[in-house]
Short mmCIF file of C-alpha atoms and ligand atoms in Angstrom, two decimals:
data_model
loop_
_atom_site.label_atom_id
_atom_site.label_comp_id
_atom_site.label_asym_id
_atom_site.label_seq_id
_atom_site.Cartn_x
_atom_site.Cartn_y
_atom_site.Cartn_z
CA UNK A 1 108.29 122.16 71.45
CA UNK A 2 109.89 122.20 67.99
CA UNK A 3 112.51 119.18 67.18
CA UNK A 4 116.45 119.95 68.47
CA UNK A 5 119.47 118.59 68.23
CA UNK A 6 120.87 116.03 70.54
CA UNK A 7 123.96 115.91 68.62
CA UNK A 8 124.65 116.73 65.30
CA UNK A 9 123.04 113.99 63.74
CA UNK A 10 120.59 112.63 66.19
CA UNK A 11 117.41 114.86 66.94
CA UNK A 12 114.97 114.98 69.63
CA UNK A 13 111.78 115.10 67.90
CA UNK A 14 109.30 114.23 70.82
CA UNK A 15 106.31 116.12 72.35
CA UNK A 16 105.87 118.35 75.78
CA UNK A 17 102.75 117.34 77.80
CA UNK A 18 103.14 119.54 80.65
CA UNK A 19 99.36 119.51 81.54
CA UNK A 20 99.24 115.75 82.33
CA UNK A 21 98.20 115.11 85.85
CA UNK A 22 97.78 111.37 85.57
CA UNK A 23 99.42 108.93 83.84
CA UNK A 24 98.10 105.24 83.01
CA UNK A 25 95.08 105.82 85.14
CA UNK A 26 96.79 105.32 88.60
CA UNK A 27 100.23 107.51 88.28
CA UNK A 28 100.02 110.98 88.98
CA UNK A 29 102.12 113.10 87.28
CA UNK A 30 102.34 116.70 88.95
CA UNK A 31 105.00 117.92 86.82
CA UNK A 32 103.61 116.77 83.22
CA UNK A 33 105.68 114.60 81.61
CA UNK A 34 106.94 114.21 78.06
CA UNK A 35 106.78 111.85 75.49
CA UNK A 36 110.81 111.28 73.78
CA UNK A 37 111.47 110.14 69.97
CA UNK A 38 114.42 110.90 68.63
CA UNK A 39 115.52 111.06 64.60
CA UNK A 40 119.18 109.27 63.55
CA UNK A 41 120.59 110.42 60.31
CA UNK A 42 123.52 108.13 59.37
CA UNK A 43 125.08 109.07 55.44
CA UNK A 44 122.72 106.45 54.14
CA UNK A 45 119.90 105.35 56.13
CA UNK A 46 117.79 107.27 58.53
CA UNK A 47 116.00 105.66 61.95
CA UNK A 48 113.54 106.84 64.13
CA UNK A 49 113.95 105.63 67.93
CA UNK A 50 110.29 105.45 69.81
CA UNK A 51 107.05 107.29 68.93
CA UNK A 52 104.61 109.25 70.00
CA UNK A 53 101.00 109.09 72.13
CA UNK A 54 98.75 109.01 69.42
CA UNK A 55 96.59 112.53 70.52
CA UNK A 56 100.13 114.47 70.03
CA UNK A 57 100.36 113.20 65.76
CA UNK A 58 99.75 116.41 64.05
CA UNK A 59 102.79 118.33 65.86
CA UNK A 60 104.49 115.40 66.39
CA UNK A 61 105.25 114.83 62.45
CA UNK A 62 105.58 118.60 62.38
CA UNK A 63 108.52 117.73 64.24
CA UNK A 64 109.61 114.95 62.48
CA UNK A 65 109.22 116.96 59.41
CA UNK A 66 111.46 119.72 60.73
CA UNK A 67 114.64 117.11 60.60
CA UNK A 68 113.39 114.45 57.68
CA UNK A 69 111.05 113.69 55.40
CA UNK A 70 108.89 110.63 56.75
CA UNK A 71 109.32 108.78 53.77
CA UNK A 72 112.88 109.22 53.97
CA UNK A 73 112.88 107.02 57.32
CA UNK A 74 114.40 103.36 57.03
CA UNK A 75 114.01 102.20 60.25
CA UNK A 76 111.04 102.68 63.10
CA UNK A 77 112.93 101.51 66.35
CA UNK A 78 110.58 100.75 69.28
CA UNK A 79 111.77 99.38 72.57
CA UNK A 80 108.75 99.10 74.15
CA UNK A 81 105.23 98.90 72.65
CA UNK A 82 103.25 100.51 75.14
CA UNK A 83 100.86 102.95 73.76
CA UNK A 84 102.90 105.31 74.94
CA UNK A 85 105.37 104.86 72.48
CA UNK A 86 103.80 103.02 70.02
CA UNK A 87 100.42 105.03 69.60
CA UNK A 88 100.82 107.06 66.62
CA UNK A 89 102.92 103.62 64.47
CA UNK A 90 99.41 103.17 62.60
CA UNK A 91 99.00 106.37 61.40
CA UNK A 92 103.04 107.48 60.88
CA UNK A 93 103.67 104.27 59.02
CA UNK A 94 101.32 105.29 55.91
CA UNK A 95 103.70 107.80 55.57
CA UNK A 96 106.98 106.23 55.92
CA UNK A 97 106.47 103.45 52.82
CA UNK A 98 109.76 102.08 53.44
CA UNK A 99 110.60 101.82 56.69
CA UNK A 100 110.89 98.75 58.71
CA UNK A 101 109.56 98.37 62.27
CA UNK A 102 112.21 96.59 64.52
CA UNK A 103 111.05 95.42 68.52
CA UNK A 104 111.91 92.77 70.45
CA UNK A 105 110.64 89.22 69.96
CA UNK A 106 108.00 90.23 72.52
CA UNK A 107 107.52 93.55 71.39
CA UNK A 108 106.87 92.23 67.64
CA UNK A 109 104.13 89.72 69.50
CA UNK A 110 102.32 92.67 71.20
CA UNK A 111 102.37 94.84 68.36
CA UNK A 112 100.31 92.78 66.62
CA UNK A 113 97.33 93.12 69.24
CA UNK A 114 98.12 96.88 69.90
CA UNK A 115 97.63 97.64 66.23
CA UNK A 116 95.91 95.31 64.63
CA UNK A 117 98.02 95.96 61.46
CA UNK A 118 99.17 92.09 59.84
CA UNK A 119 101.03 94.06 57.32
CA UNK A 120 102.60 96.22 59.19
CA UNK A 121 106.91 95.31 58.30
CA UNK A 122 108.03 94.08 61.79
CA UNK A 123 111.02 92.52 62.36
CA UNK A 124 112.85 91.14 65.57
CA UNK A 125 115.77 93.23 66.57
CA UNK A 126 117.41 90.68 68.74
CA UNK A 127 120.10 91.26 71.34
CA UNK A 128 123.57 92.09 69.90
CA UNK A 129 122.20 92.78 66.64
CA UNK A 130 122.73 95.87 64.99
CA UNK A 131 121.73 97.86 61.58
CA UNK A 132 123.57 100.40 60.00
CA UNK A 133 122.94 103.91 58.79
CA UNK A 134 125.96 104.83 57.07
CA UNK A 135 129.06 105.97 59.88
CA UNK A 136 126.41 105.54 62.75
CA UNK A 137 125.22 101.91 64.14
CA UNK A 138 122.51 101.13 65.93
CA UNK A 139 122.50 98.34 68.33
CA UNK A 140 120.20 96.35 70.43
CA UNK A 141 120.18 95.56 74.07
CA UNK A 142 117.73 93.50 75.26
CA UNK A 143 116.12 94.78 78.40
CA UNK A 144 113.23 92.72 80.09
CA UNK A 145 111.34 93.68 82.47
CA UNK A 146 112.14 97.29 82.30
CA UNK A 147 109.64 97.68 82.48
CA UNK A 148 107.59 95.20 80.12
CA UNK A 149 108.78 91.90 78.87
CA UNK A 150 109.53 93.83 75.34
CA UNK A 151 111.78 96.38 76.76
CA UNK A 152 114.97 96.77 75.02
CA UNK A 153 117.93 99.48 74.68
CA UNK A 154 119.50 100.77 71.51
CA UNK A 155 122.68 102.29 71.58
CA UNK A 156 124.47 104.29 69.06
CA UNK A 157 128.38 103.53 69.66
CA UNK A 158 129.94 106.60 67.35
CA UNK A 159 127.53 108.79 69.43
CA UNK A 160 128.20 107.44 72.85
CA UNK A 161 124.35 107.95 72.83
CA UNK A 162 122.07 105.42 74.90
CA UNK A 163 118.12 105.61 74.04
CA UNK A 164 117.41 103.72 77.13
CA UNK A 165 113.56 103.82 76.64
CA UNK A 166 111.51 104.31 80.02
CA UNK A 167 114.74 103.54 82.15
CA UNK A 168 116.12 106.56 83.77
CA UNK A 169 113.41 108.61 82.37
CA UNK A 170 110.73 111.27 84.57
CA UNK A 171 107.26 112.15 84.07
CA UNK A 172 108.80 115.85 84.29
CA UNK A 173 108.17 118.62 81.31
CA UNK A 174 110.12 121.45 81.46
CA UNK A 175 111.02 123.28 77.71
CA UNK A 176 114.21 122.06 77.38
CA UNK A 177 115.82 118.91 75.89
CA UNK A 178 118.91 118.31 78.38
CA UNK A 179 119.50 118.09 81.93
CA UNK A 180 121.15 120.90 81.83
CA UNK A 181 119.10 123.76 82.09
CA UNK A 182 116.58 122.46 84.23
CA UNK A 183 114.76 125.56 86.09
CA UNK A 184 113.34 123.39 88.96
CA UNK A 185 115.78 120.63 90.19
CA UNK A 186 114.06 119.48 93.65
CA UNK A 187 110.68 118.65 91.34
CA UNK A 188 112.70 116.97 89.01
CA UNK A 189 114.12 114.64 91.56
CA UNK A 190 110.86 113.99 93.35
CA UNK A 191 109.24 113.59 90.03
CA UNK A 192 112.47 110.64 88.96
CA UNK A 193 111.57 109.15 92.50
CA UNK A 194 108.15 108.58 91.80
CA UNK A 195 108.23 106.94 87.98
CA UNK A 196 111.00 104.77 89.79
CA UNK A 197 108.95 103.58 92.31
CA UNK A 198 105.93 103.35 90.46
CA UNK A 199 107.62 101.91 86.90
CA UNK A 200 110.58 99.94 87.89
CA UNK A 201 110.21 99.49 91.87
CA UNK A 202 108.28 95.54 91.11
CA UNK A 203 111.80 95.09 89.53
CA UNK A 204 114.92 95.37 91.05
CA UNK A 205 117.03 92.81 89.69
CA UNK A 206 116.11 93.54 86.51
CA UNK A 207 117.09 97.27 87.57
CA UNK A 208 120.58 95.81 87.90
CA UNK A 209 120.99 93.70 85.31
CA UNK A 210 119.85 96.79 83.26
CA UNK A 211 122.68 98.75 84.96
CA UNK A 212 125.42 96.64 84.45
CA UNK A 213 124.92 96.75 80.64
CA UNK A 214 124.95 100.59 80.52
CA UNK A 215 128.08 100.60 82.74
CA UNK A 216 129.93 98.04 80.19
CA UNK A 217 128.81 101.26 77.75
CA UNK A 218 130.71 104.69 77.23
CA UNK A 219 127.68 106.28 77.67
CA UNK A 220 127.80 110.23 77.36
CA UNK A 221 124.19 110.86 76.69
CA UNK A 222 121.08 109.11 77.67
CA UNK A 223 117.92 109.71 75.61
CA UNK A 224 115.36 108.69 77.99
CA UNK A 225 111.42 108.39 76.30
CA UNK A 226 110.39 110.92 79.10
CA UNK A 227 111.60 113.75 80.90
CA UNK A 228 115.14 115.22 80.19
CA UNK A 229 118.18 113.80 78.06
CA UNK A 230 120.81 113.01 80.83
CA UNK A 231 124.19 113.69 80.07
CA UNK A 232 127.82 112.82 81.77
CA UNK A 233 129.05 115.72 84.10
CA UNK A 234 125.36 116.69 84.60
CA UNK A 235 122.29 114.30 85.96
CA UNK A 236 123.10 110.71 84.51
CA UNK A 237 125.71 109.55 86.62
CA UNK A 238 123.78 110.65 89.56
CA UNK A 239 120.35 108.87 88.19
CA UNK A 240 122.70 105.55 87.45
CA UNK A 241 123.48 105.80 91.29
CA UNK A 242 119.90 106.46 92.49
CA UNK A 243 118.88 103.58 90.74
CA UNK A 244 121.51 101.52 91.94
CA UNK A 245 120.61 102.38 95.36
CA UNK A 246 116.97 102.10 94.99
CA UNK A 247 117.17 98.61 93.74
CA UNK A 248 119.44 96.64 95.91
CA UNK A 249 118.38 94.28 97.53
CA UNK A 250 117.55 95.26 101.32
CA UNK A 251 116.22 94.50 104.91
CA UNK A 252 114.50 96.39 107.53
CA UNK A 253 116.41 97.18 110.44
CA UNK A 254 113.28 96.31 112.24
CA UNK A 255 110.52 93.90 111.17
CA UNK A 256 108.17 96.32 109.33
CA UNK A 257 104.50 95.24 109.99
CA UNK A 258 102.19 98.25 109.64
CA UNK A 259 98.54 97.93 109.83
CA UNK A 260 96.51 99.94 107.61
CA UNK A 261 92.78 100.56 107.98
CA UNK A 262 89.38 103.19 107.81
CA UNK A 263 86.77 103.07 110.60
CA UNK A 264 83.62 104.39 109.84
CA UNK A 265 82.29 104.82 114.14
CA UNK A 266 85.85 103.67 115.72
CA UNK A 267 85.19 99.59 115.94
CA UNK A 268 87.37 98.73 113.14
CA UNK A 269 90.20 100.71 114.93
CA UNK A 270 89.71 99.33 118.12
CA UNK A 271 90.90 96.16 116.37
CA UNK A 272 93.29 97.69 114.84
CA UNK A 273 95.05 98.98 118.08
CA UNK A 274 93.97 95.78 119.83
CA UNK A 275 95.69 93.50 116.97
CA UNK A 276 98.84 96.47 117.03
CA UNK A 277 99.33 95.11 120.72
CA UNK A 278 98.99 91.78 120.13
CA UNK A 279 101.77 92.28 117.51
CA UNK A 280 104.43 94.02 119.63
CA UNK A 281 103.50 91.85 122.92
CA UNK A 282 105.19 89.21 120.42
CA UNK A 283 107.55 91.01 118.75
CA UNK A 284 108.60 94.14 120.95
CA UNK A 285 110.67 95.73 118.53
CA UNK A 286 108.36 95.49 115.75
CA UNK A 287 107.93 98.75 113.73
CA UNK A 288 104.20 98.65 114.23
CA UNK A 289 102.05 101.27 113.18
CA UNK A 290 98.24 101.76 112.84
CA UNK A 291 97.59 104.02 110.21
CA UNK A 292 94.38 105.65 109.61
CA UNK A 293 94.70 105.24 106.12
CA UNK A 294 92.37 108.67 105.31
CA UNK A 295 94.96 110.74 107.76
CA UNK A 296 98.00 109.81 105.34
CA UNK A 297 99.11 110.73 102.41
CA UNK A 298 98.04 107.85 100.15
CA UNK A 299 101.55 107.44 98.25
CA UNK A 300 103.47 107.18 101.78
CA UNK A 301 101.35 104.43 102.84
CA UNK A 302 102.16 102.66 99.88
CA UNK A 303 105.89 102.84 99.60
CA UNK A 304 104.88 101.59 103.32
CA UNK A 305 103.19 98.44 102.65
CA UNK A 306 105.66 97.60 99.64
CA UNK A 307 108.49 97.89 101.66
CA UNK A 308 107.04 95.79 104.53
CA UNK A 309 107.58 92.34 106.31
CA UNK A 310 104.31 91.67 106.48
CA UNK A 311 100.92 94.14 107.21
CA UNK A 312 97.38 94.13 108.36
CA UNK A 313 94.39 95.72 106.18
CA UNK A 314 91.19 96.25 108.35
CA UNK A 315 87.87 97.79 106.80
CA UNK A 316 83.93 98.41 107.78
CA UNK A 317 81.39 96.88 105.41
CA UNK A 318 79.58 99.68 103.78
CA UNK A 319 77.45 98.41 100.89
CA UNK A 320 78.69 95.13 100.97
CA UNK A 321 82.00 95.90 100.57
CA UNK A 322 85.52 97.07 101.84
CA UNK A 323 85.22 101.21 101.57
CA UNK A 324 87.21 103.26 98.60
CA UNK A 325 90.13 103.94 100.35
CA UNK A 326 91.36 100.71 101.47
CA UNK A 327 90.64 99.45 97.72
CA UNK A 328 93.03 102.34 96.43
CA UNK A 329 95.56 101.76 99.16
CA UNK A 330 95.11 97.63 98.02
CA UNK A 331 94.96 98.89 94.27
CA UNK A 332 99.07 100.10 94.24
CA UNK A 333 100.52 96.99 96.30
CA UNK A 334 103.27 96.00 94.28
CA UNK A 335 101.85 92.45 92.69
CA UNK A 336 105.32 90.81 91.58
CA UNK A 337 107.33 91.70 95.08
CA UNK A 338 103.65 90.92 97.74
CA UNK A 339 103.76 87.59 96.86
CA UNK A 340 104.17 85.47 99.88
CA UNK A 341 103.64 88.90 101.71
CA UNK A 342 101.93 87.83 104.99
CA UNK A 343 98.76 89.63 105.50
CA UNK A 344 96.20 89.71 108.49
CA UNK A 345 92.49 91.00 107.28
CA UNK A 346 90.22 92.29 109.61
CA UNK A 347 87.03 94.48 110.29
CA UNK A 348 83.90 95.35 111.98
CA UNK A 349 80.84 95.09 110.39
CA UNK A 350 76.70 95.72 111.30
CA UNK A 351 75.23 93.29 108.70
CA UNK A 352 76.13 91.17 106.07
CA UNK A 353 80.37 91.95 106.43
CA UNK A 354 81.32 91.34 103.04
CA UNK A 355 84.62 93.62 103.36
CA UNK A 356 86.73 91.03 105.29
CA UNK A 357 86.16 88.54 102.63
CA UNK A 358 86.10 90.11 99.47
CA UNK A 359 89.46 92.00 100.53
CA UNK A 360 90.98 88.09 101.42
CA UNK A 361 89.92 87.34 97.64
CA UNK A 362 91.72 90.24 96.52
CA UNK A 363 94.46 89.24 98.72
CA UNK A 364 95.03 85.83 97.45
CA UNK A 365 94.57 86.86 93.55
CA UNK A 366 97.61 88.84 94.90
CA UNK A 367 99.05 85.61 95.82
CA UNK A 368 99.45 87.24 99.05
CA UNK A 369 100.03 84.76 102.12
CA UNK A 370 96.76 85.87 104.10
CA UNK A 371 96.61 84.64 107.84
CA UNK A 372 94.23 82.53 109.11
CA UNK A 373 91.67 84.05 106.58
CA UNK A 374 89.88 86.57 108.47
CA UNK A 375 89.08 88.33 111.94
CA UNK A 376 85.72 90.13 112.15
CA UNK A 377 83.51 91.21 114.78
CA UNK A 378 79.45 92.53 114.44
CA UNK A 379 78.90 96.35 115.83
CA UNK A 380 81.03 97.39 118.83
CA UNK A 381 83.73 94.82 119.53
CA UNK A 382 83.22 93.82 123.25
CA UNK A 383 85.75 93.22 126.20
CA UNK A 384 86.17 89.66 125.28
CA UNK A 385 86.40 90.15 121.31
CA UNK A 386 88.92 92.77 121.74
CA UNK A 387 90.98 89.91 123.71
CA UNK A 388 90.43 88.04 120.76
CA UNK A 389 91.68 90.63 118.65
CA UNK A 390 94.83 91.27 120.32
CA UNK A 391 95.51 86.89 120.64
CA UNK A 392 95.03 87.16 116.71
CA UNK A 393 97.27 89.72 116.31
CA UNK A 394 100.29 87.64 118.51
CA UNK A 395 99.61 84.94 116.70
CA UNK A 396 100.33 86.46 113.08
CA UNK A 397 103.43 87.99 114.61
CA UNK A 398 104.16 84.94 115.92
CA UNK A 399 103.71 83.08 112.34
CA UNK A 400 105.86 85.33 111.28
CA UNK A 401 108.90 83.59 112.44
CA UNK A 402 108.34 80.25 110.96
FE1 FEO B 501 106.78 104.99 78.53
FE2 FEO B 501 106.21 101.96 79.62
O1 FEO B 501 105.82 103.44 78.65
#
């Protein structure tokens, strides 16, 4: 997509990547996603806001080209250094001789390592500071934690315009700049679900805190760094209240304790089912499920575990080790919000049963509160270690409540 006007002096110069199906490795991304900059003109300096993934630079200056002359840039804004935004800074900056890279006092640490540039002209845009372009300001709100330390917001006051970085943004590409004219709404909102849960759901208070400043704003627009510019009347007041909802702080009506496990010949999930009744026997009105964790869909599980009082993992040991799919069910728990999570481990295993203990070790890098270690049984779990099973599973439920 060609650069367009946000307003009449702020363009959106970013790039469409609608065929991204991942994201950072782990985040899938059905609906593409897009990667925001945006060009301020004030009557005497000129500022760029966020860059671009480095394998976009070619049409990405074409862009910038379209509304400025890179050399005619001032200021390179970045709230947030991850590669994301920051990729192409190397490159863009031999171009730009006199502009001045501003980032947090984070941001202007990891810089450094991401580019490896000592002379690169950074300087710390603290919070409440501001520069000015001539008739337009730009501000800067710091931001942590949303969703890196560095995170910050800039806000142009004369344009009632918010570049809020990844906050509020969507790993959603449609050919459009706004909200406004978006051709498939549901996918949007399924797509703003998932980078919320996945970007910001380790950090909800920050989420707030990150609200309240916007809300002290008159925001009109909100030039997110992916997915559509959300505007009053339109989408943003509705994504300021899904995030507000998302993030406050709240308890299960019942104490959520699913267990999660694969079972190559049915042993591991007699355990399973054996420690499921030990759990309710305790707590009757437990919400205690045993999931087969290759019948479900593997992002439902998750939300599942992060949103739980406590869980059980079970595996077989197949090559001395746990088996894929618990590791990519354990590879998405939330680190920052599992800590202290109670956690029972268990399995059957024919030889060596590594999976029970290497998943504990995982478990406790997690900082993850892991019950009496481990439960395992050799082969075909008989009468009696079934019993034992079910007395392990009463007593984690009954740990619970200490
Ligand atoms: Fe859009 Fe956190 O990178």
């Amino acid at each position: 997509m060609s650069a367009s006007n946000v307003t009449k002096d702020i363009f959106a110069v970013g790039i469409l990547n609608p065929a991204m199906r991942i994201f950072d490795v782990v985040m899938k991304t059905e609906y593409g996603t897009s990667y925001n900059s945006y060009v301020v003109k004030g009557a005497e300096k000129t500022a760029l806001v966020e860059t671009c993934h480095l394998t976009f630079f070619d049409q990405y200056l074409e862009n910038i080209r379209q509304v400025t002359d890179p050399a005619a840039i001032d200021y390179i804004i970045l709230n947030h250094c991850e590669p994301d935004h920051s990729g192409v800074l190397g490159r863009l900056t031999e171009l730009c001789p006199k502009a001045k890279i501003l980032v947090s006092q984070a941001g202007s640490l990891y810089l450094k390592n991401i580019t490896n540039n000592p002379s690169l002209p950074i300087s710390v845009a603290k919070d409440g500071e501001q520069v000015d372009l001539g008739g337009k300001t730009l501000r800067f709100i710091s931001a942590p934690f949303l969703h890196w330390p560095d995170s910050m917001f800039t806000w142009c006051p004369e344009e009632k315009v918010l570049f809020s970085c990844d906050v509020l943004g969507s790993h959603y590409c449609e050919p459009y700049t706004f909200d406004t004219n978006m051709a498939y709404p549901a996918k949007y909102e399924e797509a703003f679900k998932g980078y919320y849960d996945a970007i910001f759901g380790p950090f909800p208070s920050y989420v707030q805190s990150g609200l309240a400043k916007i809300r002290q704003l008159d925001v009109q627009t909100v030039c997110t760094s992916h997915g559509p510019v959300l505007t009053r009347g339109c989408r943003l007041e509705w994504a300021m209240e899904q995030y507000d909802q998302w993030s406050k702080p709240h308890k299960n009506e019942r104490p959520l304790i699913p267990i999660f496990y694969c079972s190559a010949y049915g042993n591991t999930r007699k355990l399973a089912q054996m420690i499921q009744a030990g759990i309710l026997e305790q707590i009757p009105d437990a919400d205690c499920q045993a999931y087969d964790i290759n019948d479900y869909d593997m992002g439902m599980l998750q939300g599942l575990l992060n949103r739980s009082d406590a869980f059980a993992v079970g595996s077989p040991t197949i090559n001395a080790d746990a088996v894929a799919p618990v590791w990519n069910l354990l590879s998405h728990v939330d680190a920052i919000n599992n800590r202290k999570r109670p956690v029972l481990v268990f399995g059957s295993y024919g030889w060596s049963g590594e999976a029970v203990p290497n998943l504990v070790a995982r478990l406790k890098g997690l900082k993850s509160a892991v019950f009496e270690e481990e439960f395992r049984t050799i082969f075909v779990p008989a009468e009696e270690e079934l019993q034992k099973a079910k007395e392990c599973g009463k007593r984690f439920a009954a740990s619970l409540a200490k």
